[in-house]
Amino acid sequence: MAKKDKKKSNSKPETGMLYSHEAELALINYLTRMPDGDEVLKKAGITRQHLKVMMFDDEIYQCVEKRQDKLESAPWRLEPADTTAAQILNDHLREWWSDIVLGAQNARWYGYSVLEAVYNPEATHIDDNVVTPFIGLQWIGEKPMQWYEPKNDGRLLLKRDYSKTHKDEICDQKFKHFMTRCKPTFENPYGEALLSRLYWVWFFKNSGFKFWAKFVEQYGLPMLVGKSTTGQNTEMRDALLRAHASKVIAISQSDSVEIVSSGSASGSASGTYDTFDKNLERRIQKVILGQTLTSGTDGAGSRALGEIHLEVQNSKFKADVRMILPTIQAIVNALCDLNGWERHQIIIGEEKSLEVEKADRDVKLKNAGANLTSQYFQREYGLEQGDVAEPVQTAFTQFTALPKTAFNFKAQASKLSPAQQEVEELTDTQDLQLLNPDQVKELIFKSDSPESLAYNLMQLIPDATRSQFAANLDQCLYAADILGYMAASEDK
């Protein structure tokens, strides 16, 4: 018979909060929670997530969408770009580009935003007939901002109301969660919410529009005034109410009905509301876009004004790129680390366009003899390493467009131009064998004209090439000219 195991089970219950006061920890977490430092939100008595209702205003949405379109359509690339991993990342990121960029840019409007990634371990990339498995994104997008709490030390907490463990959790910001913040400080780790600066503008704009709609409904329509000579005012009022609906009324000859419009009072009220509404719209455009040149120029416009408008727009675009670039780079790093790839750098922004004035200046410097280096073009025109090829130094013969024959005289120079003479020199690459002085003297005495000299020379060197024959003929003619000058000087 087997003995009973007298040893007690050593299993212990899950500790949970057995070694601490749960209520005290909850109180400490509540007391140490950083309050929102936005003064506008404090005075208005609202939270950041309630700023999203402002996106339903037509003017605010139009200005925000303009910045979103500019950022979403910006060109981007990966460096290095000639690897298989770069091609996979490029194709994969294009599928989620809008969700990533717009989700990260929301930090500009609300102060901070959080993206969460869900990965697919069985993703594949197909390039022609090559199938490459990798760990990719199954889903990535923005989660509600009220679920998270940024800390001034860079941590990101998932609040207990939205956590599986029902307590605050520190989020993994390397692979799972990606936080973007707009100008955070130690006192305000939630970041600067641009829409909070427009809260009162939006509030008065909506309230003013509601008041104006009621005013127009009540005082904008003409008023029917009836006059009764018999004193039956109550019956006249009821008749006018029915006439307002049916547009038909019957009265006696002694009674009368007049239509009284709102007159100049409503006109001045309309002008006041237009001024009020335009002022609020300018404030919205100035805060979001940085200027007020959108659909109109307030009665005036010029090319300089348009250039300033474009410059301000580009500065806002660059600020958005600087804000979201660390977040997108963190996503790229996560994909590279999960797949064991070399980390790639993502570059966002418009390529530098050719500046005509600078290009004209560089052309003049080049023509003046200045040698511009490849580093100059990379710095001034935004070119990358390898875009500008270094000049290859090759050995070549420098010609000066002047004939360089050993025996030159007017008869030969008048037949060939300097350019033609260069061609002759380029084609003549072999050594010339000239006649000795005795042979030249014998040919001169045997000949009585240049034609006979050429004939006798042909008989002497029948196997000579054309270049050799021309050189020897020039030699003989040159010697004949010299002998002729000497004979003339001696009167022979």
Tab-separated table of C-alpha atoms in Angstrom:
chain	number	residue	atom	x	y	z
A	1	MET	CA	0.000	0.000	0.000
A	2	ALA	CA	1.472	3.304	-1.011
A	3	LYS	CA	2.225	5.826	1.659
A	4	LYS	CA	0.448	9.099	1.712
A	5	ASP	CA	2.488	12.143	0.862
A	6	LYS	CA	2.615	14.054	4.117
A	7	LYS	CA	4.227	17.098	2.491
A	8	LYS	CA	1.879	20.023	2.199
A	9	SER	CA	1.373	21.686	-1.099
A	10	ASN	CA	3.826	24.557	-1.556
A	11	SER	CA	1.633	26.433	-4.009
A	12	LYS	CA	0.983	30.076	-3.165
A	13	PRO	CA	-1.835	32.327	-4.307
A	14	GLU	CA	-1.133	35.097	-6.706
A	15	THR	CA	0.335	37.975	-4.776
A	16	GLY	CA	-1.566	40.772	-6.538
A	17	MET	CA	-1.672	43.608	-3.998
A	18	LEU	CA	-1.056	41.471	-0.913
A	19	TYR	CA	2.083	43.345	0.096
A	20	SER	CA	0.848	46.908	-0.376
A	21	HIS	CA	-2.155	49.111	0.374
A	22	GLU	CA	-4.115	49.225	-2.850
A	23	ALA	CA	-6.257	52.187	-1.810
A	24	GLU	CA	-3.208	54.198	-0.781
A	25	LEU	CA	-1.455	53.508	-4.084
A	26	ALA	CA	-4.542	54.575	-5.976
A	27	LEU	CA	-4.671	57.796	-3.953
A	28	ILE	CA	-0.958	58.450	-4.564
A	29	ASN	CA	-1.378	57.881	-8.303
A	30	TYR	CA	-4.326	60.270	-8.357
A	31	LEU	CA	-2.516	62.965	-6.368
A	32	THR	CA	0.693	62.712	-8.400
A	33	ARG	CA	-1.082	62.812	-11.759
A	34	MET	CA	0.063	65.848	-13.741
A	35	PRO	CA	-2.854	68.203	-14.433
A	36	ASP	CA	-3.356	69.675	-17.865
A	37	GLY	CA	-1.445	72.945	-17.968
A	38	ASP	CA	-3.468	74.548	-20.783
A	39	GLU	CA	-4.940	77.737	-19.328
A	40	VAL	CA	-7.605	78.051	-22.035
A	41	LEU	CA	-8.939	74.581	-21.302
A	42	LYS	CA	-8.967	75.323	-17.566
A	43	LYS	CA	-11.035	78.481	-18.020
A	44	ALA	CA	-13.376	76.849	-20.518
A	45	GLY	CA	-13.814	73.795	-18.274
A	46	ILE	CA	-13.279	71.241	-21.060
A	47	THR	CA	-10.740	68.515	-21.801
A	48	ARG	CA	-8.524	68.082	-24.838
A	49	GLN	CA	-10.647	65.438	-26.508
A	50	HIS	CA	-13.560	67.888	-26.596
A	51	LEU	CA	-11.530	70.082	-28.965
A	52	LYS	CA	-12.396	67.639	-31.756
A	53	VAL	CA	-15.846	69.202	-32.039
A	54	MET	CA	-14.143	72.300	-33.471
A	55	MET	CA	-13.225	70.289	-36.585
A	56	PHE	CA	-16.875	70.543	-37.670
A	57	ASP	CA	-16.502	74.278	-38.231
A	58	ASP	CA	-16.178	74.922	-41.957
A	59	GLU	CA	-13.399	77.537	-41.746
A	60	ILE	CA	-11.298	75.581	-39.236
A	61	TYR	CA	-11.691	72.340	-41.195
A	62	GLN	CA	-10.720	74.044	-44.461
A	63	CYS	CA	-7.516	75.485	-42.951
A	64	VAL	CA	-6.595	72.224	-41.214
A	65	GLU	CA	-7.244	70.199	-44.368
A	66	LYS	CA	-4.938	72.497	-46.341
A	67	ARG	CA	-2.031	71.674	-44.033
A	68	GLN	CA	-2.973	67.986	-44.020
A	69	ASP	CA	-2.985	67.791	-47.822
A	70	LYS	CA	0.382	69.537	-48.011
A	71	LEU	CA	1.963	67.074	-45.583
A	72	GLU	CA	0.248	63.941	-46.914
A	73	SER	CA	1.355	64.600	-50.498
A	74	ALA	CA	4.968	65.402	-49.579
A	75	PRO	CA	7.596	63.221	-51.306
A	76	TRP	CA	9.619	60.856	-49.144
A	77	ARG	CA	12.345	58.266	-49.587
A	78	LEU	CA	14.473	55.799	-47.649
A	79	GLU	CA	18.252	55.806	-47.365
A	80	PRO	CA	19.951	53.582	-48.374
A	81	ALA	CA	17.507	53.019	-51.223
A	82	ASP	CA	19.282	50.246	-53.165
A	83	THR	CA	18.600	47.358	-50.770
A	84	THR	CA	15.881	44.693	-50.773
A	85	ALA	CA	14.758	45.826	-47.322
A	86	ALA	CA	14.343	49.398	-48.599
A	87	GLN	CA	12.111	48.194	-51.432
A	88	ILE	CA	9.947	46.159	-49.032
A	89	LEU	CA	9.688	49.037	-46.554
A	90	ASN	CA	8.872	51.501	-49.323
A	91	ASP	CA	6.001	49.403	-50.701
A	92	HIS	CA	4.708	48.514	-47.228
A	93	LEU	CA	4.721	52.048	-45.824
A	94	ARG	CA	2.809	53.398	-48.809
A	95	GLU	CA	-0.181	51.281	-47.757
A	96	TRP	CA	-0.356	52.972	-44.338
A	97	TRP	CA	1.184	56.357	-45.176
A	98	SER	CA	-1.976	58.461	-44.821
A	99	ASP	CA	-2.951	56.849	-41.496
A	100	ILE	CA	0.546	57.338	-40.074
A	101	VAL	CA	1.075	60.912	-41.268
A	102	LEU	CA	-2.378	62.294	-40.418
A	103	GLY	CA	-2.457	60.458	-37.086
A	104	ALA	CA	0.920	61.884	-36.087
A	105	GLN	CA	-0.018	65.384	-37.317
A	106	ASN	CA	-3.042	65.440	-34.997
A	107	ALA	CA	-0.567	66.238	-32.239
A	108	ARG	CA	-0.409	69.720	-33.763
A	109	TRP	CA	-4.121	70.273	-33.135
A	110	TYR	CA	-4.560	68.530	-29.766
A	111	GLY	CA	-1.073	68.575	-28.225
A	112	TYR	CA	-0.284	64.865	-28.494
A	113	SER	CA	-1.397	61.765	-30.378
A	114	VAL	CA	-0.697	58.052	-29.973
A	115	LEU	CA	-0.436	55.462	-32.747
A	116	GLU	CA	-0.720	51.758	-31.998
A	117	ALA	CA	0.701	49.067	-34.290
A	118	VAL	CA	-0.517	45.506	-34.754
A	119	TYR	CA	1.956	43.275	-36.591
A	120	ASN	CA	1.477	40.431	-39.045
A	121	PRO	CA	4.218	37.778	-38.718
A	122	GLU	CA	3.212	36.152	-42.007
A	123	ALA	CA	3.349	39.147	-44.336
A	124	THR	CA	4.822	38.638	-47.819
A	125	HIS	CA	6.287	40.931	-50.424
A	126	ILE	CA	5.989	39.963	-54.089
A	127	ASP	CA	8.385	41.450	-56.618
A	128	ASP	CA	7.979	39.893	-60.069
A	129	ASN	CA	8.402	36.187	-59.267
A	130	VAL	CA	10.266	36.654	-55.971
A	131	VAL	CA	8.224	36.177	-52.788
A	132	THR	CA	9.855	37.480	-49.592
A	133	PRO	CA	8.278	36.765	-46.168
A	134	PHE	CA	8.668	39.416	-43.466
A	135	ILE	CA	7.029	40.797	-40.325
A	136	GLY	CA	4.810	43.673	-41.398
A	137	LEU	CA	1.964	45.840	-40.200
A	138	GLN	CA	-1.456	44.294	-39.969
A	139	TRP	CA	-2.950	47.568	-38.705
A	140	ILE	CA	-1.666	50.908	-37.479
A	141	GLY	CA	-3.690	53.938	-36.546
A	142	GLU	CA	-4.480	56.575	-33.971
A	143	LYS	CA	-6.053	55.561	-30.673
A	144	PRO	CA	-8.252	57.888	-28.558
A	145	MET	CA	-6.031	60.361	-26.760
A	146	GLN	CA	-8.035	60.149	-23.513
A	147	TRP	CA	-6.825	56.559	-23.072
A	148	TYR	CA	-3.230	57.702	-22.542
A	149	GLU	CA	-1.334	60.061	-20.292
A	150	PRO	CA	2.084	61.438	-21.315
A	151	LYS	CA	4.619	61.991	-18.545
A	152	ASN	CA	7.217	64.733	-18.327
A	153	ASP	CA	10.003	62.098	-18.325
A	154	GLY	CA	8.969	60.766	-21.749
A	155	ARG	CA	6.926	57.790	-20.553
A	156	LEU	CA	3.456	57.018	-21.885
A	157	LEU	CA	0.844	55.517	-19.546
A	158	LEU	CA	-2.235	53.552	-20.543
A	159	LYS	CA	-4.879	54.546	-18.017
A	160	ARG	CA	-6.391	51.906	-15.777
A	161	ASP	CA	-9.910	52.397	-17.139
A	162	TYR	CA	-8.713	51.144	-20.534
A	163	SER	CA	-6.182	48.515	-19.382
A	164	LYS	CA	-6.671	44.749	-19.105
A	165	THR	CA	-5.056	44.717	-15.670
A	166	HIS	CA	-7.203	47.624	-14.423
A	167	LYS	CA	-4.165	49.631	-13.437
A	168	ASP	CA	-1.899	52.129	-15.152
A	169	GLU	CA	0.513	50.474	-17.568
A	170	ILE	CA	3.702	51.856	-19.091
A	171	CYS	CA	3.417	51.554	-22.864
A	172	ASP	CA	6.123	50.060	-25.051
A	173	GLN	CA	7.194	52.938	-27.295
A	174	LYS	CA	9.727	50.908	-29.257
A	175	PHE	CA	7.457	48.448	-31.057
A	176	LYS	CA	3.836	48.907	-29.934
A	177	HIS	CA	2.919	52.539	-29.256
A	178	PHE	CA	4.308	55.622	-31.017
A	179	MET	CA	3.639	58.996	-29.392
A	180	THR	CA	3.924	62.394	-31.067
A	181	ARG	CA	3.905	65.607	-29.014
A	182	CYS	CA	3.855	69.255	-30.031
A	183	LYS	CA	6.267	71.428	-28.040
A	184	PRO	CA	6.043	69.589	-24.706
A	185	THR	CA	7.549	71.085	-21.543
A	186	PHE	CA	8.194	69.812	-18.041
A	187	GLU	CA	5.180	71.702	-16.745
A	188	ASN	CA	2.987	70.723	-19.682
A	189	PRO	CA	3.909	67.227	-20.926
A	190	TYR	CA	0.641	67.072	-22.866
A	191	GLY	CA	2.015	69.483	-25.471
A	192	GLU	CA	0.663	72.677	-26.996
A	193	ALA	CA	-2.777	72.260	-28.566
A	194	LEU	CA	-3.217	74.696	-31.439
A	195	LEU	CA	-7.014	74.374	-31.382
A	196	SER	CA	-7.150	75.538	-27.766
A	197	ARG	CA	-5.875	78.914	-28.985
A	198	LEU	CA	-8.957	79.109	-31.202
A	199	TYR	CA	-11.529	77.899	-28.689
A	200	TRP	CA	-12.993	81.307	-27.839
A	201	VAL	CA	-12.857	82.407	-31.457
A	202	TRP	CA	-14.809	79.295	-32.431
A	203	PHE	CA	-17.219	79.788	-29.516
A	204	PHE	CA	-18.098	83.373	-30.430
A	205	LYS	CA	-18.261	82.506	-34.128
A	206	ASN	CA	-20.834	79.764	-33.555
A	207	SER	CA	-22.784	81.782	-30.991
A	208	GLY	CA	-22.778	84.839	-33.250
A	209	PHE	CA	-24.041	82.791	-36.179
A	210	LYS	CA	-26.907	81.378	-34.110
A	211	PHE	CA	-27.848	84.857	-32.907
A	212	TRP	CA	-27.666	86.195	-36.467
A	213	ALA	CA	-29.893	83.384	-37.751
A	214	LYS	CA	-32.521	84.184	-35.115
A	215	PHE	CA	-32.234	87.894	-35.847
A	216	VAL	CA	-32.754	87.371	-39.579
A	217	GLU	CA	-35.670	85.046	-38.946
A	218	GLN	CA	-37.351	87.563	-36.674
A	219	TYR	CA	-36.465	90.926	-38.194
A	220	GLY	CA	-35.269	90.208	-41.712
A	221	LEU	CA	-38.704	89.461	-43.193
A	222	PRO	CA	-41.101	92.339	-44.003
A	223	MET	CA	-43.913	93.064	-41.548
A	224	LEU	CA	-47.642	93.332	-42.449
A	225	VAL	CA	-49.362	96.339	-40.831
A	226	GLY	CA	-53.162	96.482	-40.954
A	227	LYS	CA	-55.313	99.499	-40.176
A	228	SER	CA	-58.984	99.064	-39.258
A	229	THR	CA	-61.332	102.081	-39.165
A	230	THR	CA	-63.949	100.176	-37.166
A	231	GLY	CA	-61.539	99.297	-34.329
A	232	GLN	CA	-61.629	95.551	-34.933
A	233	ASN	CA	-57.902	95.096	-34.344
A	234	THR	CA	-58.148	91.521	-33.103
A	235	GLU	CA	-59.929	90.361	-36.238
A	236	MET	CA	-57.440	92.297	-38.391
A	237	ARG	CA	-54.498	90.606	-36.634
A	238	ASP	CA	-55.960	87.148	-37.156
A	239	ALA	CA	-56.592	87.966	-40.818
A	240	LEU	CA	-53.001	89.112	-41.276
A	241	LEU	CA	-51.652	85.918	-39.668
A	242	ARG	CA	-53.715	83.864	-42.096
A	243	ALA	CA	-52.582	86.081	-44.978
A	244	HIS	CA	-48.947	85.534	-43.981
A	245	ALA	CA	-49.404	81.829	-44.589
A	246	SER	CA	-51.733	81.912	-47.604
A	247	LYS	CA	-50.650	85.239	-49.148
A	248	VAL	CA	-54.357	86.174	-49.633
A	249	ILE	CA	-56.518	88.604	-47.574
A	250	ALA	CA	-59.840	90.330	-48.100
A	251	ILE	CA	-60.593	93.658	-46.377
A	252	SER	CA	-63.218	96.402	-46.627
A	253	GLN	CA	-62.745	99.636	-48.513
A	254	SER	CA	-62.111	101.599	-45.371
A	255	ASP	CA	-59.398	99.210	-44.063
A	256	SER	CA	-55.793	99.089	-45.332
A	257	VAL	CA	-52.730	96.773	-45.192
A	258	GLU	CA	-49.117	97.928	-45.599
A	259	ILE	CA	-45.832	96.033	-45.929
A	260	VAL	CA	-43.090	97.512	-43.755
A	261	SER	CA	-39.551	96.262	-44.404
A	262	SER	CA	-36.751	96.169	-41.831
A	263	GLY	CA	-35.212	99.208	-43.509
A	264	SER	CA	-31.795	100.665	-42.845
A	265	ALA	CA	-31.632	99.258	-39.339
A	266	SER	CA	-31.254	95.702	-40.608
A	267	GLY	CA	-28.737	96.865	-43.211
A	268	SER	CA	-26.439	98.312	-40.596
A	269	ALA	CA	-26.875	95.186	-38.487
A	270	SER	CA	-25.925	93.019	-41.465
A	271	GLY	CA	-22.773	95.066	-42.074
A	272	THR	CA	-21.814	94.778	-38.412
A	273	TYR	CA	-22.202	91.001	-38.480
A	274	ASP	CA	-20.146	90.719	-41.689
A	275	THR	CA	-17.309	92.685	-40.111
A	276	PHE	CA	-17.502	90.547	-36.982
A	277	ASP	CA	-17.512	87.272	-38.944
A	278	LYS	CA	-14.629	88.273	-41.245
A	279	ASN	CA	-12.532	89.289	-38.253
A	280	LEU	CA	-13.043	85.869	-36.669
A	281	GLU	CA	-12.205	84.105	-39.941
A	282	ARG	CA	-8.958	86.078	-40.243
A	283	ARG	CA	-7.998	85.062	-36.719
A	284	ILE	CA	-8.605	81.394	-37.559
A	285	GLN	CA	-6.549	81.616	-40.748
A	286	LYS	CA	-3.717	83.457	-39.017
A	287	VAL	CA	-3.417	80.862	-36.240
A	288	ILE	CA	-3.617	77.743	-38.434
A	289	LEU	CA	-2.039	78.910	-41.702
A	290	GLY	CA	0.139	81.734	-40.405
A	291	GLN	CA	-1.412	84.299	-42.768
A	292	THR	CA	-4.766	85.412	-44.165
A	293	LEU	CA	-4.121	85.071	-47.916
A	294	THR	CA	-6.412	82.125	-48.672
A	295	SER	CA	-9.252	82.643	-51.133
A	296	GLY	CA	-8.937	86.441	-51.317
A	297	THR	CA	-6.441	89.217	-50.813
A	298	ASP	CA	-8.721	91.713	-49.080
A	299	GLY	CA	-9.040	93.866	-52.171
A	300	ALA	CA	-5.370	93.996	-53.088
A	301	GLY	CA	-2.760	91.564	-54.344
A	302	SER	CA	0.683	91.436	-55.837
A	303	ARG	CA	3.416	89.005	-56.777
A	304	ALA	CA	5.403	89.874	-53.643
A	305	LEU	CA	2.356	89.115	-51.525
A	306	GLY	CA	2.023	85.707	-53.166
A	307	GLU	CA	5.693	84.921	-52.603
A	308	ILE	CA	5.379	85.794	-48.915
A	309	HIS	CA	2.291	83.592	-48.724
A	310	LEU	CA	4.216	80.677	-50.252
A	311	GLU	CA	7.157	81.240	-47.911
A	312	VAL	CA	4.912	81.147	-44.837
A	313	GLN	CA	3.186	78.026	-46.145
A	314	ASN	CA	6.524	76.270	-46.620
A	315	SER	CA	7.657	77.213	-43.119
A	316	LYS	CA	4.506	75.648	-41.641
A	317	PHE	CA	5.062	72.537	-43.745
A	318	LYS	CA	8.647	72.190	-42.529
A	319	ALA	CA	7.489	72.565	-38.925
A	320	ASP	CA	5.005	69.705	-39.397
A	321	VAL	CA	7.721	67.535	-40.938
A	322	ARG	CA	10.062	68.161	-38.015
A	323	MET	CA	7.307	67.186	-35.573
A	324	ILE	CA	6.237	63.878	-37.172
A	325	LEU	CA	9.632	62.730	-38.479
A	326	PRO	CA	10.800	61.106	-35.176
A	327	THR	CA	7.540	59.143	-34.962
A	328	ILE	CA	7.760	57.775	-38.499
A	329	GLN	CA	11.461	57.015	-38.015
A	330	ALA	CA	10.564	55.019	-34.887
A	331	ILE	CA	8.070	52.971	-36.942
A	332	VAL	CA	10.709	52.280	-39.599
A	333	ASN	CA	13.219	51.279	-36.903
A	334	ALA	CA	10.683	48.901	-35.358
A	335	LEU	CA	10.081	47.136	-38.685
A	336	CYS	CA	13.841	46.890	-39.330
A	337	ASP	CA	14.567	45.496	-35.858
A	338	LEU	CA	11.771	42.921	-36.013
A	339	ASN	CA	13.043	41.631	-39.378
A	340	GLY	CA	16.746	41.878	-38.558
A	341	TRP	CA	17.404	44.446	-41.269
A	342	GLU	CA	19.821	47.306	-41.257
A	343	ARG	CA	18.117	50.453	-40.024
A	344	HIS	CA	17.076	52.816	-42.789
A	345	GLN	CA	16.621	56.573	-42.585
A	346	ILE	CA	13.429	58.150	-43.863
A	347	ILE	CA	13.617	61.583	-45.472
A	348	ILE	CA	10.453	63.673	-45.902
A	349	GLY	CA	10.177	66.928	-47.747
A	350	GLU	CA	10.120	68.608	-51.122
A	351	GLU	CA	13.205	68.448	-53.260
A	352	LYS	CA	14.914	71.776	-53.768
A	353	SER	CA	13.798	73.385	-56.971
A	354	LEU	CA	16.229	75.100	-59.269
A	355	GLU	CA	16.770	78.683	-58.160
A	356	VAL	CA	17.128	80.628	-61.370
A	357	GLU	CA	19.038	83.553	-59.886
A	358	LYS	CA	21.548	81.299	-58.135
A	359	ALA	CA	21.959	79.129	-61.250
A	360	ASP	CA	22.653	82.208	-63.411
A	361	ARG	CA	25.214	83.386	-60.900
A	362	ASP	CA	26.950	79.995	-60.928
A	363	VAL	CA	27.059	80.014	-64.738
A	364	LYS	CA	28.750	83.422	-64.696
A	365	LEU	CA	31.248	82.211	-62.084
A	366	LYS	CA	32.001	79.151	-64.212
A	367	ASN	CA	32.536	81.247	-67.315
A	368	ALA	CA	34.835	83.526	-65.334
A	369	GLY	CA	37.055	80.545	-64.512
A	370	ALA	CA	35.749	79.450	-61.084
A	371	ASN	CA	35.820	75.687	-60.479
A	372	LEU	CA	32.721	74.663	-58.472
A	373	THR	CA	33.085	71.450	-56.460
A	374	SER	CA	30.561	68.648	-55.997
A	375	GLN	CA	30.225	69.619	-52.314
A	376	TYR	CA	28.973	73.041	-53.421
A	377	PHE	CA	26.218	71.516	-55.589
A	378	GLN	CA	25.176	69.138	-52.802
A	379	ARG	CA	24.921	71.989	-50.307
A	380	GLU	CA	23.258	74.628	-52.494
A	381	TYR	CA	20.974	72.478	-54.689
A	382	GLY	CA	20.118	69.612	-52.330
A	383	LEU	CA	21.819	66.901	-54.384
A	384	GLU	CA	22.904	63.619	-52.832
A	385	GLN	CA	26.268	61.894	-52.789
A	386	GLY	CA	26.891	60.409	-56.213
A	387	ASP	CA	24.478	62.694	-58.085
A	388	VAL	CA	27.362	64.830	-59.400
A	389	ALA	CA	30.062	62.888	-61.254
A	390	GLU	CA	33.634	63.946	-60.746
A	391	PRO	CA	35.366	65.081	-63.979
A	392	VAL	CA	37.617	62.367	-65.398
A	393	GLN	CA	41.108	63.588	-66.246
A	394	THR	CA	42.094	62.129	-69.628
A	395	ALA	CA	45.298	62.703	-71.527
A	396	PHE	CA	44.653	64.417	-74.819
A	397	THR	CA	46.508	66.606	-77.325
A	398	GLN	CA	45.671	70.272	-77.024
A	399	PHE	CA	45.260	72.022	-80.398
A	400	THR	CA	45.143	75.752	-80.952
A	401	ALA	CA	43.350	75.850	-84.286
A	402	LEU	CA	46.616	76.965	-85.986
A	403	PRO	CA	48.504	74.957	-88.602
A	404	LYS	CA	51.742	73.454	-87.299
A	405	THR	CA	53.370	72.098	-90.411
A	406	ALA	CA	57.145	72.084	-90.559
A	407	PHE	CA	57.164	73.750	-93.971
A	408	ASN	CA	54.391	76.293	-94.320
A	409	PHE	CA	54.011	78.789	-97.138
A	410	LYS	CA	51.197	80.842	-98.567
A	411	ALA	CA	50.233	78.429	-101.324
A	412	GLN	CA	49.541	75.650	-98.797
A	413	ALA	CA	47.892	77.876	-96.157
A	414	SER	CA	45.446	79.349	-98.636
A	415	LYS	CA	44.073	75.913	-99.485
A	416	LEU	CA	43.218	74.702	-95.959
A	417	SER	CA	41.522	76.590	-93.168
A	418	PRO	CA	42.903	76.308	-89.621
A	419	ALA	CA	40.045	73.969	-88.648
A	420	GLN	CA	40.710	71.745	-91.667
A	421	GLN	CA	44.375	71.767	-90.828
A	422	GLU	CA	43.537	70.457	-87.319
A	423	VAL	CA	41.639	67.570	-88.871
A	424	GLU	CA	44.637	66.782	-91.052
A	425	GLU	CA	46.916	66.784	-88.002
A	426	LEU	CA	44.534	64.572	-86.004
A	427	THR	CA	44.413	61.960	-88.765
A	428	ASP	CA	48.172	62.016	-89.258
A	429	THR	CA	49.447	59.763	-86.451
A	430	GLN	CA	52.462	58.146	-88.058
A	431	ASP	CA	56.088	59.325	-88.319
A	432	LEU	CA	57.025	61.126	-91.529
A	433	GLN	CA	60.175	60.169	-93.460
A	434	LEU	CA	61.583	63.218	-95.303
A	435	LEU	CA	64.111	63.266	-98.134
A	436	ASN	CA	67.731	64.077	-97.449
A	437	PRO	CA	69.123	67.442	-98.725
A	438	ASP	CA	70.890	65.881	-101.721
A	439	GLN	CA	67.693	64.270	-102.986
A	440	VAL	CA	65.794	67.534	-102.528
A	441	LYS	CA	68.451	69.486	-104.466
A	442	GLU	CA	68.429	66.913	-107.280
A	443	LEU	CA	64.616	67.141	-107.599
A	444	ILE	CA	64.685	70.948	-107.698
A	445	PHE	CA	67.284	71.060	-110.506
A	446	LYS	CA	65.399	68.414	-112.536
A	447	SER	CA	62.084	70.324	-112.322
A	448	ASP	CA	61.064	73.598	-113.929
A	449	SER	CA	57.598	74.027	-112.334
A	450	PRO	CA	55.681	72.879	-109.234
A	451	GLU	CA	53.777	70.362	-111.367
A	452	SER	CA	56.934	68.757	-112.671
A	453	LEU	CA	58.369	68.768	-109.137
A	454	ALA	CA	55.344	66.830	-107.884
A	455	TYR	CA	55.643	64.382	-110.821
A	456	ASN	CA	59.347	63.748	-110.197
A	457	LEU	CA	58.681	63.294	-106.456
A	458	MET	CA	56.006	60.722	-107.241
A	459	GLN	CA	58.497	58.795	-109.347
A	460	LEU	CA	61.056	58.921	-106.526
A	461	ILE	CA	58.768	57.646	-103.715
A	462	PRO	CA	55.949	55.701	-105.399
A	463	ASP	CA	54.971	53.778	-102.197
A	464	ALA	CA	54.610	56.847	-99.968
A	465	THR	CA	51.315	57.602	-98.229
A	466	ARG	CA	49.370	60.731	-98.907
A	467	SER	CA	50.625	62.414	-95.742
A	468	GLN	CA	54.255	61.466	-96.490
A	469	PHE	CA	53.974	62.685	-100.069
A	470	ALA	CA	52.426	66.012	-98.948
A	471	ALA	CA	55.154	66.558	-96.370
A	472	ASN	CA	57.964	65.825	-98.838
A	473	LEU	CA	56.337	68.047	-101.471
A	474	ASP	CA	56.111	70.883	-98.941
A	475	GLN	CA	59.790	70.340	-98.151
A	476	CYS	CA	60.844	70.511	-101.808
A	477	LEU	CA	58.682	73.556	-102.572
A	478	TYR	CA	59.985	75.326	-99.478
A	479	ALA	CA	63.594	74.608	-100.493
A	480	ALA	CA	62.891	75.784	-104.062
A	481	ASP	CA	61.479	79.071	-102.730
A	482	ILE	CA	64.601	79.584	-100.613
A	483	LEU	CA	66.904	78.898	-103.557
A	484	GLY	CA	64.857	81.267	-105.717
A	485	TYR	CA	65.148	84.073	-103.166
A	486	MET	CA	68.897	83.543	-102.914
A	487	ALA	CA	69.339	83.549	-106.709
A	488	ALA	CA	67.264	86.747	-106.996
A	489	SER	CA	69.314	88.493	-104.321
A	490	GLU	CA	72.543	87.560	-106.127
A	491	ASP	CA	71.098	88.583	-109.576
A	492	LYS	CA	71.562	85.130	-110.942
